Coordinates of C-alpha atoms in Angstrom, one line a residue:
X29 CA -186.7 -186.7 -157.7
X30 CA -187.4 -183.8 -154.6
X31 CA -189.5 -184.3 -152.1
X32 CA -191.5 -181.2 -150.9
X33 CA -190.8 -180.6 -147.3
X34 CA -193.0 -180.6 -144.9
X35 CA -193.9 -177.6 -142.7
X36 CA -193.2 -178.0 -139.2
X37 CA -193.0 -175.6 -136.3
X38 CA -192.5 -175.9 -132.1
X39 CA -192.7 -173.8 -129.2
X40 CA -190.7 -170.7 -129.3
X41 CA -189.3 -169.6 -126.3
X42 CA -192.4 -167.2 -125.3
X43 CA -194.4 -170.3 -125.1
X44 CA -192.2 -172.3 -123.1
X45 CA -191.9 -170.0 -121.0
X46 CA -195.0 -169.6 -120.4
X47 CA -195.6 -172.6 -120.0
X48 CA -193.1 -172.8 -117.3
X49 CA -194.8 -170.7 -114.9
X50 CA -198.7 -172.1 -114.8
X51 CA -197.0 -175.1 -114.1
X52 CA -195.4 -172.8 -111.3
X53 CA -197.9 -171.1 -110.0
X54 CA -199.9 -174.7 -110.3
X55 CA -196.8 -176.4 -108.2
X56 CA -196.9 -173.5 -105.9
X57 CA -200.3 -173.5 -105.1
X58 CA -201.0 -177.8 -104.2
X59 CA -197.4 -177.1 -102.1
X60 CA -199.1 -176.6 -98.5
X61 CA -201.4 -178.9 -98.9
X62 CA -199.3 -181.5 -99.7
X63 CA -196.8 -180.6 -97.3
X64 CA -199.7 -180.3 -95.1
X65 CA -201.0 -184.0 -96.3
X66 CA -197.2 -185.2 -95.6
X67 CA -196.6 -184.6 -91.9
X68 CA -200.6 -185.5 -90.8
X69 CA -199.3 -189.0 -93.0
X70 CA -196.1 -188.4 -90.9
X71 CA -197.7 -188.3 -87.7
X72 CA -200.8 -191.0 -88.1
X73 CA -197.9 -193.4 -89.9
X74 CA -196.3 -193.2 -86.2
X75 CA -199.7 -193.4 -84.4
X76 CA -201.2 -196.5 -85.7
X77 CA -197.4 -198.8 -84.6
X78 CA -197.5 -197.4 -81.1
X79 CA -200.9 -198.7 -81.7
X80 CA -199.9 -202.1 -82.8
X81 CA -196.9 -202.5 -81.1
X82 CA -199.2 -201.4 -78.0
X83 CA -202.3 -204.0 -79.0
X84 CA -199.0 -207.2 -80.1
X85 CA -197.8 -206.6 -76.6
X86 CA -201.2 -207.1 -74.7
X87 CA -202.4 -210.3 -76.8
X88 CA -199.5 -212.1 -75.6
X89 CA -200.3 -211.0 -71.8
X90 CA -204.4 -212.5 -73.4
X91 CA -202.5 -215.1 -74.8
X92 CA -200.1 -216.7 -71.7
X93 CA -197.1 -215.9 -73.6
X94 CA -196.6 -213.9 -70.7
X95 CA -197.8 -213.3 -67.7
X96 CA -196.7 -209.9 -67.2
X97 CA -196.5 -206.8 -70.3
X98 CA -194.9 -203.4 -69.8
X99 CA -195.0 -200.7 -72.9
X100 CA -192.3 -198.8 -71.7
X101 CA -191.6 -195.0 -73.6
X102 CA -189.3 -192.1 -73.6
X103 CA -189.1 -188.9 -75.4
X104 CA -185.1 -188.0 -75.2
X105 CA -185.3 -184.5 -76.2
X106 CA -181.7 -184.5 -76.2
X107 CA -181.5 -186.9 -78.9
X108 CA -184.5 -186.0 -80.9
X109 CA -186.3 -189.2 -80.8
X110 CA -188.7 -190.9 -79.0
X111 CA -188.8 -194.1 -78.0
X112 CA -191.4 -197.4 -78.0
X113 CA -190.4 -201.0 -76.1
X114 CA -192.1 -203.3 -74.8
X115 CA -191.3 -206.0 -72.6
X116 CA -192.9 -209.6 -70.5
X117 CA -192.3 -211.6 -68.6
X118 CA -192.9 -215.5 -68.3
X119 CA -194.9 -217.3 -65.7
X120 CA -191.8 -217.8 -63.1
X121 CA -190.1 -214.6 -63.0
X122 CA -194.0 -213.7 -62.4
X123 CA -194.7 -215.6 -59.5
X124 CA -190.8 -214.4 -58.2
X125 CA -191.9 -210.8 -58.2
X126 CA -195.1 -211.4 -56.7
X127 CA -193.7 -214.1 -53.9
X128 CA -189.8 -212.2 -53.2
X129 CA -189.5 -208.8 -53.9
X130 CA -191.1 -205.7 -51.9
X131 CA -193.8 -204.2 -52.3
X132 CA -194.7 -205.4 -55.5
X133 CA -197.8 -206.0 -55.0
X134 CA -199.2 -202.9 -53.3
X135 CA -196.9 -200.0 -54.7
X136 CA -197.5 -200.0 -58.5
X137 CA -194.4 -198.3 -59.4
X138 CA -192.5 -200.8 -58.2
X139 CA -193.7 -203.4 -60.6
X140 CA -194.3 -201.4 -63.6
X141 CA -190.4 -199.7 -63.1
X142 CA -188.9 -199.6 -66.5
X143 CA -185.6 -201.0 -65.6
X144 CA -186.2 -203.4 -62.1
X145 CA -183.7 -205.2 -60.4
X146 CA -185.1 -208.7 -61.1
X147 CA -185.0 -206.9 -65.2
X148 CA -187.9 -208.7 -67.7
X149 CA -187.4 -211.8 -69.6
X150 CA -187.9 -210.8 -72.7
X151 CA -187.4 -206.7 -73.8
X152 CA -187.9 -204.9 -77.5
X153 CA -184.7 -204.1 -79.1
X154 CA -182.8 -207.0 -76.7
X155 CA -184.6 -209.8 -77.0
X156 CA -184.9 -211.9 -80.8
X157 CA -188.2 -212.1 -79.8
X158 CA -191.0 -211.1 -82.0
X159 CA -193.2 -211.1 -79.1
X160 CA -191.9 -207.8 -78.5
X161 CA -190.8 -204.4 -80.3
X162 CA -189.2 -202.0 -80.0
X163 CA -190.1 -198.5 -82.8
X164 CA -188.4 -194.8 -82.6
X165 CA -189.4 -191.8 -84.5
X166 CA -186.5 -188.3 -84.9
X167 CA -189.6 -186.6 -86.0
X168 CA -192.3 -187.4 -83.5
X169 CA -192.2 -186.1 -80.1
X170 CA -195.1 -187.1 -77.2
X171 CA -197.2 -184.9 -75.0
X172 CA -194.4 -185.2 -72.4
X173 CA -190.7 -183.9 -72.4
X174 CA -187.3 -185.1 -72.0
X175 CA -189.5 -188.1 -69.9
X176 CA -190.6 -192.0 -69.8
X177 CA -194.4 -193.3 -68.6
X178 CA -194.4 -196.5 -68.4
X179 CA -197.8 -198.5 -68.2
X180 CA -198.3 -202.6 -67.7
X181 CA -200.9 -205.5 -67.7
X182 CA -201.7 -208.4 -66.5
X183 CA -204.5 -211.0 -68.2
X184 CA -207.0 -210.4 -66.0
X185 CA -206.2 -206.4 -65.0
X186 CA -205.5 -207.2 -61.5
X187 CA -201.9 -205.6 -61.8
X188 CA -202.8 -202.8 -63.8
X189 CA -200.5 -200.2 -63.1
X190 CA -198.0 -197.1 -64.7
X191 CA -195.3 -195.4 -63.4
X192 CA -193.5 -192.0 -64.5
X193 CA -195.9 -189.6 -66.6
X194 CA -198.2 -192.8 -67.5
X195 CA -198.5 -192.4 -63.3
X196 CA -201.0 -189.5 -61.4
X197 CA -200.0 -187.8 -58.2
X198 CA -203.1 -190.4 -57.0
X199 CA -200.6 -193.4 -58.2
X200 CA -204.0 -193.6 -60.6
X201 CA -203.1 -194.9 -64.7
X202 CA -202.8 -191.9 -67.0
X203 CA -204.3 -193.9 -69.9
X204 CA -203.0 -192.8 -72.5
X205 CA -200.8 -189.7 -74.5
X206 CA -200.9 -187.3 -77.1
X207 CA -198.3 -187.3 -80.4
X208 CA -197.4 -185.0 -82.6
X209 CA -194.6 -183.3 -85.1
X210 CA -191.9 -182.4 -83.7
X211 CA -191.4 -180.3 -86.2
X212 CA -193.4 -177.5 -84.7
X213 CA -192.0 -174.6 -82.2
X214 CA -194.7 -176.2 -79.4
X215 CA -192.5 -177.7 -76.7
X216 CA -195.4 -180.5 -76.0
X217 CA -198.6 -181.8 -77.9
X218 CA -201.1 -179.8 -75.5
X219 CA -201.4 -176.0 -74.3
X220 CA -201.5 -174.5 -71.3
X221 CA -204.5 -176.0 -69.5
X222 CA -204.1 -179.5 -71.5
X223 CA -206.2 -180.0 -75.0
X224 CA -205.1 -179.2 -78.3
X225 CA -207.9 -176.7 -79.0
X226 CA -206.2 -174.4 -80.8
X227 CA -206.2 -173.6 -84.4
X228 CA -202.7 -173.9 -84.4
X229 CA -202.5 -177.2 -83.3
X230 CA -202.4 -179.3 -86.1
X231 CA -201.6 -183.0 -86.7
X232 CA -202.1 -185.0 -83.1
X233 CA -203.4 -188.3 -82.3
X234 CA -204.1 -189.7 -78.5
X235 CA -204.0 -192.9 -78.0
X236 CA -205.2 -194.3 -74.6
X237 CA -205.5 -198.0 -73.4
X238 CA -208.1 -199.6 -70.7
X239 CA -206.9 -202.0 -68.0
X240 CA -207.8 -205.0 -70.2
X241 CA -205.9 -203.6 -72.1
X242 CA -208.1 -201.8 -74.6
X243 CA -206.7 -199.1 -77.8
X244 CA -208.0 -196.7 -79.4
X245 CA -206.7 -194.1 -81.2
X246 CA -207.9 -190.6 -82.4
X247 CA -207.4 -187.7 -84.2
X248 CA -207.5 -183.9 -82.9
X249 CA -209.8 -181.9 -85.6
X250 CA -209.4 -178.5 -84.2
X251 CA -212.2 -175.6 -84.5
X252 CA -212.5 -173.4 -87.7
X253 CA -210.4 -170.3 -88.2
X254 CA -212.6 -168.1 -87.9
X255 CA -215.4 -169.6 -85.7
X256 CA -216.1 -167.5 -82.8
X257 CA -218.6 -168.4 -79.8
X258 CA -218.7 -171.0 -76.9
X259 CA -220.3 -173.5 -78.6
X260 CA -216.7 -173.3 -81.3
X261 CA -214.7 -176.1 -80.3
X262 CA -212.2 -178.6 -81.4
X263 CA -213.5 -183.0 -81.0
X264 CA -210.6 -185.7 -80.8
X265 CA -212.5 -188.1 -84.2
X266 CA -211.7 -191.5 -83.6
X267 CA -209.7 -193.8 -86.3

């Protein structure tokens, strides 16, 4: 018995080409939004990791595991890296420093320098301790270039101090810094007046702290491109 052949019809070349063109148009339209989302996700992830590192080391001094701790931020422009390290010293070394290191009590730069002669009991990336840590980013930069900043905490805030980019001209602590994507052509995460109020500044986060170790991070929201007038300003959004 002969079986009647079914009338099977496939796609012709023209139909396949039309579908591919439509897919290409949709992909091209979606790609800029996807790339922007991806870049923001990378910077947000870095900001969260930095916030968690600072929160963790401050919690160690509050618990009494360390008597004095430090967060050390280094912008290595030549190696295109942003490195953040947490460090801590116990009560014995802390007592020794207070009694024997010249100007330790009076000079914030002495007690919060990144590599003192007496050293740190534990240091992220060097000590095999969960209490300290080290993180590196190759696609993220800070709002200062080719330099470093340190901030130090004690349990009651008495020896809250800083050095490098986190110390201003009055020896006061600069209580935060900004991170943004390293791929941008902008030299830092700030504009000329120190605030990212230009619409070209995207994906900028600020990590800040108090002397007692309260850590927050915020994202910069630029004003709309078509915005005009004195009231048209960007703002920091708490995350």
